[in-house]
GROMACS .gro file of N, CA and C in nm:
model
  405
    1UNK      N    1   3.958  -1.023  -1.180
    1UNK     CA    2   3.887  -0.931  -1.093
    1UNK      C    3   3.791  -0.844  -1.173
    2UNK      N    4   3.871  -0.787  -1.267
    2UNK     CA    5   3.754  -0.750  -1.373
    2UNK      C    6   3.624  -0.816  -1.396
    3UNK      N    7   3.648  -0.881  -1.446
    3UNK     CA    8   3.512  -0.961  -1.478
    3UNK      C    9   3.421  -1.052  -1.386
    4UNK      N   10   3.485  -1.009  -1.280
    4UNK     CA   11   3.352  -1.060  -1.153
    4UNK      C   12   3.303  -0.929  -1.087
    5UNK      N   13   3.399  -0.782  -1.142
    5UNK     CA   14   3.307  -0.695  -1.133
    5UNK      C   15   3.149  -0.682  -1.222
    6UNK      N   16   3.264  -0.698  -1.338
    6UNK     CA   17   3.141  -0.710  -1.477
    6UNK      C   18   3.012  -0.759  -1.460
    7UNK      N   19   3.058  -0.906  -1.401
    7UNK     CA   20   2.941  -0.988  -1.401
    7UNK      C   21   2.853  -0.944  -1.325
    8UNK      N   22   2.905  -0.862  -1.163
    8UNK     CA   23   2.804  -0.797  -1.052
    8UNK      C   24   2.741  -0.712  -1.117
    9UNK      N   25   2.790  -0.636  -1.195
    9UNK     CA   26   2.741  -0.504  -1.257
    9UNK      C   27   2.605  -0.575  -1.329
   10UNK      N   28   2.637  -0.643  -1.425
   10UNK     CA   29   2.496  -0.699  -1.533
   10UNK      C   30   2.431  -0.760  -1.437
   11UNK      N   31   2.470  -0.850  -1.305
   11UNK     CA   32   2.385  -0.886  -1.234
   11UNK      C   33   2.248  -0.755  -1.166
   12UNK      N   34   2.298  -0.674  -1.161
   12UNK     CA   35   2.234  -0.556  -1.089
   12UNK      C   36   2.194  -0.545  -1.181
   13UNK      N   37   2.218  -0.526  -1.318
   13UNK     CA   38   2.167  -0.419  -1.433
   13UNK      C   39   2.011  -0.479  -1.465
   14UNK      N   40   2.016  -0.649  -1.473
   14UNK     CA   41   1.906  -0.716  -1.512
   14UNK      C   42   1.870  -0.780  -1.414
   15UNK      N   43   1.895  -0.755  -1.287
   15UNK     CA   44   1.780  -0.761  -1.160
   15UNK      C   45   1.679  -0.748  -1.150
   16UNK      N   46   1.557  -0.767  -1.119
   16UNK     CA   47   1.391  -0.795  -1.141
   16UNK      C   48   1.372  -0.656  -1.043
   17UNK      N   49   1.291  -0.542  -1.058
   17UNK     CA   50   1.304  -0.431  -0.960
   17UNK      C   51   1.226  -0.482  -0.838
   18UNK      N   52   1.270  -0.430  -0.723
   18UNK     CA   53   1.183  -0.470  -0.606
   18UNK      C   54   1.215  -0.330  -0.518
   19UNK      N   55   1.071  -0.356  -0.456
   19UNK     CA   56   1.056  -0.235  -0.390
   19UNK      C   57   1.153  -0.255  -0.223
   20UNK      N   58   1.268  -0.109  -0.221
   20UNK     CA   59   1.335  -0.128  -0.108
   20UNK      C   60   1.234  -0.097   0.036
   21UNK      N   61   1.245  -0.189   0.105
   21UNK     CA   62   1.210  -0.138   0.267
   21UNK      C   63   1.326  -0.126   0.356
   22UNK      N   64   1.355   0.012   0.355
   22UNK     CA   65   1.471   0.055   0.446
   22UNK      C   66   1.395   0.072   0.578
   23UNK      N   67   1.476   0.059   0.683
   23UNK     CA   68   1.468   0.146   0.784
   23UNK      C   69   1.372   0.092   0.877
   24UNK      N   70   1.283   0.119   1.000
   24UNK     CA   71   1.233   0.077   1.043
   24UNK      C   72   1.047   0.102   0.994
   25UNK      N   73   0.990  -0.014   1.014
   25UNK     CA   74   0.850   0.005   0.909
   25UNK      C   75   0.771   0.102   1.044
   26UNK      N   76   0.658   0.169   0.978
   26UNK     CA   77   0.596   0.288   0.980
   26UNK      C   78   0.478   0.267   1.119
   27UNK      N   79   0.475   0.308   1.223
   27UNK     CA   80   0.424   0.311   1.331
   27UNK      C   81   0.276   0.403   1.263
   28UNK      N   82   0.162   0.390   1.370
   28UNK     CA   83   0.038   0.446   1.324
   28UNK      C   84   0.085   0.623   1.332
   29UNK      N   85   0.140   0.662   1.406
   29UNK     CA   86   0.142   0.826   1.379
   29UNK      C   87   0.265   0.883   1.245
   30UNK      N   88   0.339   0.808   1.218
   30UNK     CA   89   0.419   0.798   1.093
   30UNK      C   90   0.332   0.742   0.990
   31UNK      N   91   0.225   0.628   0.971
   31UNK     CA   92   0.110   0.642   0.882
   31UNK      C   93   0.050   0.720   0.852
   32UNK      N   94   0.011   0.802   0.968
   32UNK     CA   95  -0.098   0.890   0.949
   32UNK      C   96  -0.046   0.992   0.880
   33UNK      N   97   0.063   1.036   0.902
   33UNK     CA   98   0.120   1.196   0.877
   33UNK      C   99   0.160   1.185   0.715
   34UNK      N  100   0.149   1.049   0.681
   34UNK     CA  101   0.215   1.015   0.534
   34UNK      C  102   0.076   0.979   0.432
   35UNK      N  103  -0.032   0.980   0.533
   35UNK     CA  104  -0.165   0.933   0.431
   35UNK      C  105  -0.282   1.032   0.448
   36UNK      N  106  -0.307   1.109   0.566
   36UNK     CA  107  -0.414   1.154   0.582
   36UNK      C  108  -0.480   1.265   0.524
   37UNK      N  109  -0.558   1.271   0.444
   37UNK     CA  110  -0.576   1.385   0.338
   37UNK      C  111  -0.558   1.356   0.182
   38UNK      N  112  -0.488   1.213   0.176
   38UNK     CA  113  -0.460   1.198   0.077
   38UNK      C  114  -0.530   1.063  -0.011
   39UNK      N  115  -0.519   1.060  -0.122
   39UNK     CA  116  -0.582   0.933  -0.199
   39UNK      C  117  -0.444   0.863  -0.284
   40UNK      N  118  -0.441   0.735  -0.254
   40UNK     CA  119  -0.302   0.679  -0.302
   40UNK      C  120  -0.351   0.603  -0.364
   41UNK      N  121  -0.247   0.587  -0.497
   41UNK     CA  122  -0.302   0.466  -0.571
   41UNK      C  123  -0.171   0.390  -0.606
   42UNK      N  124  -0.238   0.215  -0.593
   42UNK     CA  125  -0.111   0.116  -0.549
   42UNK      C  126  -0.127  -0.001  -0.655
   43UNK      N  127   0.019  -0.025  -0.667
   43UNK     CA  128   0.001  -0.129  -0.789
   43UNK      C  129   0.064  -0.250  -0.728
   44UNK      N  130   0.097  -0.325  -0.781
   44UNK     CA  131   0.141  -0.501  -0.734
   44UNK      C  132   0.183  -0.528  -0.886
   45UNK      N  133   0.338  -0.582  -0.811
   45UNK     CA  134   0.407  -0.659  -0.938
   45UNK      C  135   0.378  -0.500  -1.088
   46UNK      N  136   0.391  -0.436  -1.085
   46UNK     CA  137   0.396  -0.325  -1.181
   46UNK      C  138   0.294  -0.290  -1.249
   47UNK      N  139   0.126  -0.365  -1.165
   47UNK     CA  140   0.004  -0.346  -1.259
   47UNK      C  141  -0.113  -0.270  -1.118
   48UNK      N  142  -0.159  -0.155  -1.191
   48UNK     CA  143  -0.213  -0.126  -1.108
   48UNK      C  144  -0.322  -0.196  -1.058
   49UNK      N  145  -0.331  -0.171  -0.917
   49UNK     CA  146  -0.429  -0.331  -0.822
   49UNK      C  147  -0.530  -0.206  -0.763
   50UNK      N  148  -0.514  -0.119  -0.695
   50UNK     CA  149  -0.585  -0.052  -0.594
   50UNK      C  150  -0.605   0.087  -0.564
   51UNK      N  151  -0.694   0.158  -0.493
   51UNK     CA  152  -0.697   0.307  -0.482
   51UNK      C  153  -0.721   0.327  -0.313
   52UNK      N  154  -0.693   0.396  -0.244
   52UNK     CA  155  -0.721   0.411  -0.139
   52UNK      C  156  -0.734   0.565  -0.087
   53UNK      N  157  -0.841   0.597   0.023
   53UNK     CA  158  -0.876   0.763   0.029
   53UNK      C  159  -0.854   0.752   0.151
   54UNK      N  160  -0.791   0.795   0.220
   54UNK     CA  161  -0.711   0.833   0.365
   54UNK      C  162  -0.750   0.962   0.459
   55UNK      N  163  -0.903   0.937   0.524
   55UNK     CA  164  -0.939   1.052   0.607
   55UNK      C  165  -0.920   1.044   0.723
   56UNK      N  166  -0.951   1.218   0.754
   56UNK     CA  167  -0.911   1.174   0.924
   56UNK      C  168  -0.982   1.115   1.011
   57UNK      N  169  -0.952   1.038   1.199
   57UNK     CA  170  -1.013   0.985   1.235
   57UNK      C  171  -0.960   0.818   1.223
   58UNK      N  172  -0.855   0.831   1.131
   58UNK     CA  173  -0.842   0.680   1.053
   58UNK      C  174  -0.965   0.594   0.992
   59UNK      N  175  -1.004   0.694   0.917
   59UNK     CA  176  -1.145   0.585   0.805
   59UNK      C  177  -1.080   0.646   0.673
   60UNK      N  178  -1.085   0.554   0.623
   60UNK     CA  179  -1.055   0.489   0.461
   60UNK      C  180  -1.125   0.452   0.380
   61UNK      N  181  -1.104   0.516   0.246
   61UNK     CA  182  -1.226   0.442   0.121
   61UNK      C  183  -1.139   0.338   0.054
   62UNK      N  184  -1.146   0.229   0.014
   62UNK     CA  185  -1.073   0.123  -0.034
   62UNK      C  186  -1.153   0.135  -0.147
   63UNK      N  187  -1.072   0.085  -0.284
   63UNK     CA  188  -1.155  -0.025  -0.406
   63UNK      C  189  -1.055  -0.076  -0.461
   64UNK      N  190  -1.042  -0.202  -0.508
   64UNK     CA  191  -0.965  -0.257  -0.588
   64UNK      C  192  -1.055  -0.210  -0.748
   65UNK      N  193  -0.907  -0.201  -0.811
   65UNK     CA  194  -0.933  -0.164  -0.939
   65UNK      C  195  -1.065  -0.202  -1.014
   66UNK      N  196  -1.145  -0.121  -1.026
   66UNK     CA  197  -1.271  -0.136  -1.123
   66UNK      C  198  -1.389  -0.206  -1.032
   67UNK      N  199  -1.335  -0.165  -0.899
   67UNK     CA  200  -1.476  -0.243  -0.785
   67UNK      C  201  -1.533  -0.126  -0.730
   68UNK      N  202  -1.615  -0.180  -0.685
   68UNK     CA  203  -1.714  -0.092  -0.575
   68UNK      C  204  -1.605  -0.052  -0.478
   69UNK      N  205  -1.667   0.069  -0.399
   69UNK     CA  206  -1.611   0.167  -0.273
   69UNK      C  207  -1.618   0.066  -0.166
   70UNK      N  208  -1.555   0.080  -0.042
   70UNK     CA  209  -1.594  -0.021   0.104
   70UNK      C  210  -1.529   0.095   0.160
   71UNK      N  211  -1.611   0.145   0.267
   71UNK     CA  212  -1.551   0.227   0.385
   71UNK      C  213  -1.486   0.141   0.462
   72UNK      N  214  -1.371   0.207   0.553
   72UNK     CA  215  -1.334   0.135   0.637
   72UNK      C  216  -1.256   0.201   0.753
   73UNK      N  217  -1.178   0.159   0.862
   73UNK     CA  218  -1.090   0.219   0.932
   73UNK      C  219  -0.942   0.126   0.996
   74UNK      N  220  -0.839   0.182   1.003
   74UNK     CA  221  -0.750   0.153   1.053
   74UNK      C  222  -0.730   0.129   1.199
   75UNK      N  223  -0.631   0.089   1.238
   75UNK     CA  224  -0.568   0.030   1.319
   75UNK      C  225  -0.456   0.020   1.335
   76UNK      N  226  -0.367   0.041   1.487
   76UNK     CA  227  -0.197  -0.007   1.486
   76UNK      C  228  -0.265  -0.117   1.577
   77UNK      N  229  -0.168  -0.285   1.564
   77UNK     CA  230  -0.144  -0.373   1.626
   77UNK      C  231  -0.027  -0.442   1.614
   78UNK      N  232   0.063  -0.456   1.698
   78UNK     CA  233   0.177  -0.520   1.685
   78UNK      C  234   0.241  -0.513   1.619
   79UNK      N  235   0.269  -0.403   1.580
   79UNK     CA  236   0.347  -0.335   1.481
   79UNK      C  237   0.250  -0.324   1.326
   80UNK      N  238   0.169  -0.362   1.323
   80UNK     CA  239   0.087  -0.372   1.176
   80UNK      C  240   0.033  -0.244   1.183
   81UNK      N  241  -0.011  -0.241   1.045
   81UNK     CA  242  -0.171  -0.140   1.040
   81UNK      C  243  -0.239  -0.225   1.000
   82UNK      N  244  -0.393  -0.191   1.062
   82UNK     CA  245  -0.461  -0.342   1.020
   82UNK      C  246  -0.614  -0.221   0.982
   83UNK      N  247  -0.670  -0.278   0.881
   83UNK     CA  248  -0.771  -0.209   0.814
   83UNK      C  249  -0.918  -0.313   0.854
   84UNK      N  250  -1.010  -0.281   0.863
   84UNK     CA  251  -1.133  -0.358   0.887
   84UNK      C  252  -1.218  -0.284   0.753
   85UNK      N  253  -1.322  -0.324   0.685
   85UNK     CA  254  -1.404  -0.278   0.612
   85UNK      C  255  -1.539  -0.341   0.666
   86UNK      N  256  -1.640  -0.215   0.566
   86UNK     CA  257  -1.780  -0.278   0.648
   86UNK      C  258  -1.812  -0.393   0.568
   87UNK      N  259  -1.732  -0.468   0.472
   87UNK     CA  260  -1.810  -0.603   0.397
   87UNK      C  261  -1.709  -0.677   0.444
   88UNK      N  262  -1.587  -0.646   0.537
   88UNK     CA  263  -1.544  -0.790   0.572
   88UNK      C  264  -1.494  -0.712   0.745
   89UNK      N  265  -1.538  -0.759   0.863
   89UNK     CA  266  -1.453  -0.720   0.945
   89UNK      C  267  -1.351  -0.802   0.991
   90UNK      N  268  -1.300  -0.891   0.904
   90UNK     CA  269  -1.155  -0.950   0.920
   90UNK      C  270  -1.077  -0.841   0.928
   91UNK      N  271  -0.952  -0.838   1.024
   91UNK     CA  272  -0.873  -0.743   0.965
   91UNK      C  273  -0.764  -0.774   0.870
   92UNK      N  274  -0.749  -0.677   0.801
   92UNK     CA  275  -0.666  -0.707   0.673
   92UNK      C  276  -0.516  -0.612   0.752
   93UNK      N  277  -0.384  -0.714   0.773
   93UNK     CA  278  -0.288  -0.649   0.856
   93UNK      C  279  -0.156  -0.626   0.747
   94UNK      N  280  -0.078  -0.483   0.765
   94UNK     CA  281  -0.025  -0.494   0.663
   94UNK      C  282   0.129  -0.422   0.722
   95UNK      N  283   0.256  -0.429   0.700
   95UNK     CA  284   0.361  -0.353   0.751
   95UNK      C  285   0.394  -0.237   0.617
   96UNK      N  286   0.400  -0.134   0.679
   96UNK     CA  287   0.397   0.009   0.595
   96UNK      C  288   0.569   0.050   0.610
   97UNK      N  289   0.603   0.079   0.460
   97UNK     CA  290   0.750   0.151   0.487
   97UNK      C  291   0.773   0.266   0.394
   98UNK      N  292   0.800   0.368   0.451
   98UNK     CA  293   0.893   0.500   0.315
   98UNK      C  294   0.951   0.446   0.239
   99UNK      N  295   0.988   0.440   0.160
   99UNK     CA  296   1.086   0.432   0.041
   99UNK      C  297   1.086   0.554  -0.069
  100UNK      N  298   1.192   0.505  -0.145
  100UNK     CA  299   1.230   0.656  -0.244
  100UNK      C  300   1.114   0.581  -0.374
  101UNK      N  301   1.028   0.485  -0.386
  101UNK     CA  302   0.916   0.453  -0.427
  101UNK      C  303   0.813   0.488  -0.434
  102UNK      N  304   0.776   0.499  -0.367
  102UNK     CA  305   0.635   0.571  -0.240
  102UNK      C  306   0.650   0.455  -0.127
  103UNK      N  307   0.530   0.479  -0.072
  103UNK     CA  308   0.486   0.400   0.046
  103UNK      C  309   0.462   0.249  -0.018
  104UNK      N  310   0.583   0.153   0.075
  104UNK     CA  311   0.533   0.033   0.031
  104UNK      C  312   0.460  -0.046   0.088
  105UNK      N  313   0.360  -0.169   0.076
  105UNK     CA  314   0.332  -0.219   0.215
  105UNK      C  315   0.334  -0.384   0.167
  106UNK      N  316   0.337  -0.455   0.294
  106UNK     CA  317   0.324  -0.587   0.277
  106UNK      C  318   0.240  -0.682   0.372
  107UNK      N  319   0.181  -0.756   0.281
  107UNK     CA  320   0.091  -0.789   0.367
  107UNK      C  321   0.115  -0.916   0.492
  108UNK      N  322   0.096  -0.915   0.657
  108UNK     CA  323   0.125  -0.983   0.715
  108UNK      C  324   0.094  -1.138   0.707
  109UNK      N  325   0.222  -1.189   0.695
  109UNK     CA  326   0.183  -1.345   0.715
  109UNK      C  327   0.236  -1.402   0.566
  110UNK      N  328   0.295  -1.319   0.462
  110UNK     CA  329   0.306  -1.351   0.322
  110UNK      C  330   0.448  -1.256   0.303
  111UNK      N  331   0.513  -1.280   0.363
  111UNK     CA  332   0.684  -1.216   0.288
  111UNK      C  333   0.715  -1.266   0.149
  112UNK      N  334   0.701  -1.351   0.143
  112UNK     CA  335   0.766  -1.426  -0.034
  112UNK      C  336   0.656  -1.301  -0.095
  113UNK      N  337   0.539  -1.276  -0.114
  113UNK     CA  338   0.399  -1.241  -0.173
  113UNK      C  339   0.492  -1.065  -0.243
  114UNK      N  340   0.414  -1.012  -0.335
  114UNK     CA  341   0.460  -0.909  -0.390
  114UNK      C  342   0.392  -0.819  -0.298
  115UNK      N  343   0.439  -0.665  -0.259
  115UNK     CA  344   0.410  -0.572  -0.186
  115UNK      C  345   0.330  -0.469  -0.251
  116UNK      N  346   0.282  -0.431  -0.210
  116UNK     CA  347   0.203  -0.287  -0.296
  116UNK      C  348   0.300  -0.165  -0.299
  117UNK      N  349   0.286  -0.088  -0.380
  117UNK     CA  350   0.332   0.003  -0.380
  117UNK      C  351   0.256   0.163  -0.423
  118UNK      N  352   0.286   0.256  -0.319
  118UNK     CA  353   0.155   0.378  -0.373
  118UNK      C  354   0.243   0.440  -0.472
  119UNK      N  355   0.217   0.443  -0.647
  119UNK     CA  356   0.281   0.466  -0.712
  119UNK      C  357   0.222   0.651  -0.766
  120UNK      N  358   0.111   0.657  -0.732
  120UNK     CA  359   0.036   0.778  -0.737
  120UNK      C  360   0.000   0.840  -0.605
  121UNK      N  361  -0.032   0.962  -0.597
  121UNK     CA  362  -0.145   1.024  -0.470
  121UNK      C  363  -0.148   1.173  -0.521
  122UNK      N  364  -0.280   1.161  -0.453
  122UNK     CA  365  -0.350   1.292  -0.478
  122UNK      C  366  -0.469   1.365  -0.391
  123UNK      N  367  -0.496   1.488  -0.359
  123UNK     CA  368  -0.518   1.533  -0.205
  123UNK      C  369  -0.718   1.492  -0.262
  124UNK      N  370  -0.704   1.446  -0.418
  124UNK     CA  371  -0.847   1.480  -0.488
  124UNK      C  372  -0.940   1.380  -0.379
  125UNK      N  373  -1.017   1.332  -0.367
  125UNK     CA  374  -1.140   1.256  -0.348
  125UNK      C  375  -1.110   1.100  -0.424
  126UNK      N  376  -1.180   0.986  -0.390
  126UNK     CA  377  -1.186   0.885  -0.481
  126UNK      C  378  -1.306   0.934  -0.608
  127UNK      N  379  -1.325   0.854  -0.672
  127UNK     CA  380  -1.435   0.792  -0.757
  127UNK      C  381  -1.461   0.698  -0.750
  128UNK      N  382  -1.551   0.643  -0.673
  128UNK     CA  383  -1.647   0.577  -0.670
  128UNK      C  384  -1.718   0.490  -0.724
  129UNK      N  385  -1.776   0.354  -0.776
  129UNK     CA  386  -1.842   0.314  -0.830
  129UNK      C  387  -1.933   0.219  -0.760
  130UNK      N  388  -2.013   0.218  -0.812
  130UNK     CA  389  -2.116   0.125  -0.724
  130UNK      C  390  -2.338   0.165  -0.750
  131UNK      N  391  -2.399   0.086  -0.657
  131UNK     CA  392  -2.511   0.123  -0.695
  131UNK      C  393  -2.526   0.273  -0.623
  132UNK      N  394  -2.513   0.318  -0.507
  132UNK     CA  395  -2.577   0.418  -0.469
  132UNK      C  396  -2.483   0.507  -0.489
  133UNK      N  397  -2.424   0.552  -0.610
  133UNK     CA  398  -2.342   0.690  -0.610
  133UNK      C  399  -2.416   0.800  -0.672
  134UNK      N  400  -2.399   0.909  -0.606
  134UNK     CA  401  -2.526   1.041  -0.631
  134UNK      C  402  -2.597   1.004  -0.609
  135UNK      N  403  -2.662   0.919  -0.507
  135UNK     CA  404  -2.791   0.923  -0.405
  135UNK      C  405  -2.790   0.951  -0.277
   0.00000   0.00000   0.00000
């Protein structure tokens, strides 16, 4: 008995970390109250991927790491939040959850796929890159 505790124990100990989604995932007014005002920044698999600026109204500044800005705005659908930008109006649909992490999310249609996670935030502004900044 001992040692099939043991073994659970090292099993947990050298477990690959994954982000918990407890509870029920995050409806648009539980989004909002958890993003708006704020700039989050989200990593994948433990490398940072993304930045996001969360104003009110539901419009959003997106960039993936070291890209240009894309405005954009949100959406609740069927339980998703679904984001549109002005260079793609596909919507990009994603399920949002609290965790003692930050905010995790995953993207619809890809469960196996790694989740983002907002490992930073801050009430600051993005930065920007691109051709027309300070014009």
């Amino acid at each position: 008995m001992r040692w099939a505790a043991l073994l659970l124990a090292i099993s947990f100990a050298t477990a690959p970390a994954v982000a918990a989604e407890p509870g029920a995932p995050l409806d648009a007014a539980g989004f909002d109250a958890l993003t708006v005002g704020r700039t989050l920044y989200y990593n994948s698999g433990g490398q940072p991927y993304g930045v996001e600026q969360y104003l009110p109204g539901r419009k959003v500044v997106w960039a993936f790491l070291g890209d240009d800005c894309r405005k954009g705005e949100w959406y609740e659908e069927g339980g998703f939040i679904c984001f549109v930008y002005e260079d793609n109006p596909a919507p990009q649909c994603w399920t949002f959850w609290d965790s003692d992490e930050g905010l995790v999310a995953r993207f619809r249609g890809d469960p196996e796929g790694l989740p983002l996670i907002a490992v930073e935030q801050s009430p600051e502004p993005m930065q920007c890159l691109g051709p027309n900044v300070g014009v």
